[in-house]
Amino acid sequence: MDDFYFGNVSDNGKAGEYSLSLNRLNNLAGLGVEKQSFTAQLNRLLTKADCHVIVNDGTSYPDFHTLINHIESEAISMIELEARTDINESVNATLACNIYLAEGVLHVRPHWCGYKEIRADEIIDTLLVPLFLLNLNSKTAINDGEKQKLATDPAEAVHQIFALSKYPRQSRQTTYVTDVSFAQSVAENGYFGESAFREYEKLRTENRNKSWAS
């Protein structure tokens, strides 16, 4: 399907299964378009694509925060986190994020997985922290057979996300809870958008420098 704004949107050889890359969406978002306009374009695309668009990324460290930072928060009715076994057969599961908008669902499917420390770090840095920083955790549900709200408590949220990933035991659990707590604090202090990410990085860097110095 050719679209005047998004370009070629692949049907993956299957009727009604449309997809495009996260990188392409982020490039469009980075052109300075206002959130309201970008969100309207996504909704328009969803109406053309039978209400479902798969957003692919071939890495385990997707630039997810750029996408959700360019969608109007008020336009997101729900975010759903789920485990999938059809993305990478060499791991127990990968995580996916479904963003519910007025006209349908964006299915974000990178290679988030928790099978080793560096991959678990990426789940925290590129998925859970952005959700807390943008205060979208309050709209997020975990779907592990049945839906439940993502916990507001950072320790419980970290536990939930790795239980969902099918790799519940993580050696850096304490660090992850601290990082998510920083993200929650930044959001509660009124930071938003890119300023929230800058403040978060500042707090995390200061904390780690203190830890190394002690």
PDB file of N, CA and C in Angstrom, residues 11 13-14 34 58 61 65 68 78 85 100 102 105 113-114 119 129 137 142 144 147-148 150 153-154 159 163 165 171:
ATOM      1  N   ASP A  11       2.453  -5.158   2.951  1.00  0.00           N
ATOM      2  CA  ASP A  11       1.378  -6.034   3.425  1.00  0.00           C
ATOM      3  C   ASP A  11       1.906  -7.413   3.808  1.00  0.00           C
ATOM      4  N   GLY A  13       2.831  -9.789   2.277  1.00  0.00           N
ATOM      5  CA  GLY A  13       2.318 -10.906   1.494  1.00  0.00           C
ATOM      6  C   GLY A  13       1.042 -11.499   2.042  1.00  0.00           C
ATOM      7  N   LYS A  14       0.479 -10.850   3.070  1.00  0.00           N
ATOM      8  CA  LYS A  14      -0.747 -11.351   3.694  1.00  0.00           C
ATOM      9  C   LYS A  14      -1.799 -10.249   3.664  1.00  0.00           C
ATOM     10  N   GLU A  34       4.273  18.601  14.497  1.00  0.00           N
ATOM     11  CA  GLU A  34       3.656  18.679  15.818  1.00  0.00           C
ATOM     12  C   GLU A  34       3.025  17.335  16.188  1.00  0.00           C
ATOM     13  N   GLY A  58      14.457  -4.480  13.950  1.00  0.00           N
ATOM     14  CA  GLY A  58      15.255  -5.699  14.006  1.00  0.00           C
ATOM     15  C   GLY A  58      16.267  -5.756  15.126  1.00  0.00           C
ATOM     16  N   TYR A  61      17.309  -2.998  20.984  1.00  0.00           N
ATOM     17  CA  TYR A  61      17.419  -1.683  21.633  1.00  0.00           C
ATOM     18  C   TYR A  61      16.746  -0.621  20.750  1.00  0.00           C
ATOM     19  N   HIS A  65      11.368   5.432  22.533  1.00  0.00           N
ATOM     20  CA  HIS A  65      10.962   6.662  23.210  1.00  0.00           C
ATOM     21  C   HIS A  65      10.678   7.781  22.215  1.00  0.00           C
ATOM     22  N   ILE A  68       6.921   7.172  21.000  1.00  0.00           N
ATOM     23  CA  ILE A  68       5.841   7.506  21.941  1.00  0.00           C
ATOM     24  C   ILE A  68       5.912   8.959  22.398  1.00  0.00           C
ATOM     25  N   MET A  78      -4.684   3.097  25.616  1.00  0.00           N
ATOM     26  CA  MET A  78      -4.069   2.019  26.395  1.00  0.00           C
ATOM     27  C   MET A  78      -2.775   1.597  25.719  1.00  0.00           C
ATOM     28  N   THR A  85       6.333 -15.449  20.876  1.00  0.00           N
ATOM     29  CA  THR A  85       7.288 -16.532  20.612  1.00  0.00           C
ATOM     30  C   THR A  85       7.544 -16.704  19.117  1.00  0.00           C
ATOM     31  N   TYR A 100      -2.745   1.593  21.632  1.00  0.00           N
ATOM     32  CA  TYR A 100      -4.131   1.731  21.201  1.00  0.00           C
ATOM     33  C   TYR A 100      -4.472   3.202  20.983  1.00  0.00           C
ATOM     34  N   ALA A 102      -7.264   5.965  18.596  1.00  0.00           N
ATOM     35  CA  ALA A 102      -8.695   6.052  18.288  1.00  0.00           C
ATOM     36  C   ALA A 102      -9.098   5.157  17.121  1.00  0.00           C
ATOM     37  N   VAL A 105      -4.661   0.008  16.324  1.00  0.00           N
ATOM     38  CA  VAL A 105      -3.543  -0.374  17.187  1.00  0.00           C
ATOM     39  C   VAL A 105      -2.229  -0.414  16.406  1.00  0.00           C
ATOM     40  N   CYS A 113      14.267  -8.790  24.760  1.00  0.00           N
ATOM     41  CA  CYS A 113      14.297 -10.082  25.449  1.00  0.00           C
ATOM     42  C   CYS A 113      15.222  -9.980  26.664  1.00  0.00           C
ATOM     43  N   GLY A 114      14.994 -10.845  27.633  1.00  0.00           N
ATOM     44  CA  GLY A 114      15.742 -10.742  28.886  1.00  0.00           C
ATOM     45  C   GLY A 114      16.681 -11.890  29.149  1.00  0.00           C
ATOM     46  N   ARG A 119      20.791  -7.626  27.422  1.00  0.00           N
ATOM     47  CA  ARG A 119      19.453  -7.563  26.825  1.00  0.00           C
ATOM     48  C   ARG A 119      18.431  -7.080  27.855  1.00  0.00           C
ATOM     49  N   VAL A 129      11.603   2.422  31.254  1.00  0.00           N
ATOM     50  CA  VAL A 129      11.936   3.801  31.644  1.00  0.00           C
ATOM     51  C   VAL A 129      11.159   4.821  30.810  1.00  0.00           C
ATOM     52  N   ASN A 137       2.925   4.825  32.066  1.00  0.00           N
ATOM     53  CA  ASN A 137       2.775   3.588  32.836  1.00  0.00           C
ATOM     54  C   ASN A 137       1.369   3.463  33.414  1.00  0.00           C
ATOM     55  N   ILE A 142      -0.272  -5.274  31.379  1.00  0.00           N
ATOM     56  CA  ILE A 142       0.511  -6.472  31.079  1.00  0.00           C
ATOM     57  C   ILE A 142      -0.467  -7.561  30.648  1.00  0.00           C
ATOM     58  N   ASP A 144      -0.500 -11.353  30.021  1.00  0.00           N
ATOM     59  CA  ASP A 144       0.156 -12.654  30.120  1.00  0.00           C
ATOM     60  C   ASP A 144      -0.916 -13.740  30.222  1.00  0.00           C
ATOM     61  N   LYS A 147      -5.187  -9.668  31.241  1.00  0.00           N
ATOM     62  CA  LYS A 147      -4.636  -8.338  31.400  1.00  0.00           C
ATOM     63  C   LYS A 147      -4.650  -7.895  32.853  1.00  0.00           C
ATOM     64  N   GLN A 148      -3.544  -7.269  33.269  1.00  0.00           N
ATOM     65  CA  GLN A 148      -3.475  -6.628  34.575  1.00  0.00           C
ATOM     66  C   GLN A 148      -2.694  -5.335  34.427  1.00  0.00           C
ATOM     67  N   LEU A 150      -0.020  -2.446  34.794  1.00  0.00           N
ATOM     68  CA  LEU A 150       1.385  -2.344  35.179  1.00  0.00           C
ATOM     69  C   LEU A 150       1.445  -1.640  36.533  1.00  0.00           C
ATOM     70  N   ASP A 153       4.373   0.830  41.523  1.00  0.00           N
ATOM     71  CA  ASP A 153       5.586   0.633  42.314  1.00  0.00           C
ATOM     72  C   ASP A 153       6.701   0.129  41.406  1.00  0.00           C
ATOM     73  N   PRO A 154       7.834   0.835  41.332  1.00  0.00           N
ATOM     74  CA  PRO A 154       8.916   0.438  40.418  1.00  0.00           C
ATOM     75  C   PRO A 154       9.393  -0.995  40.613  1.00  0.00           C
ATOM     76  N   HIS A 159       9.536  -6.435  38.326  1.00  0.00           N
ATOM     77  CA  HIS A 159       9.213  -7.866  38.482  1.00  0.00           C
ATOM     78  C   HIS A 159       8.238  -8.319  37.396  1.00  0.00           C
ATOM     79  N   ALA A 163       8.979 -11.138  34.445  1.00  0.00           N
ATOM     80  CA  ALA A 163       8.134 -12.334  34.476  1.00  0.00           C
ATOM     81  C   ALA A 163       7.466 -12.521  33.119  1.00  0.00           C
ATOM     82  N   SER A 165       8.654 -11.516  30.295  1.00  0.00           N
ATOM     83  CA  SER A 165       9.687 -11.849  29.300  1.00  0.00           C
ATOM     84  C   SER A 165      10.120 -13.309  29.352  1.00  0.00           C
ATOM     85  N   SER A 171      20.163 -10.421  37.514  1.00  0.00           N
ATOM     86  CA  SER A 171      21.219 -10.115  38.483  1.00  0.00           C
ATOM     87  C   SER A 171      21.267  -8.630  38.832  1.00  0.00           C
TER      88      SER A 171
END
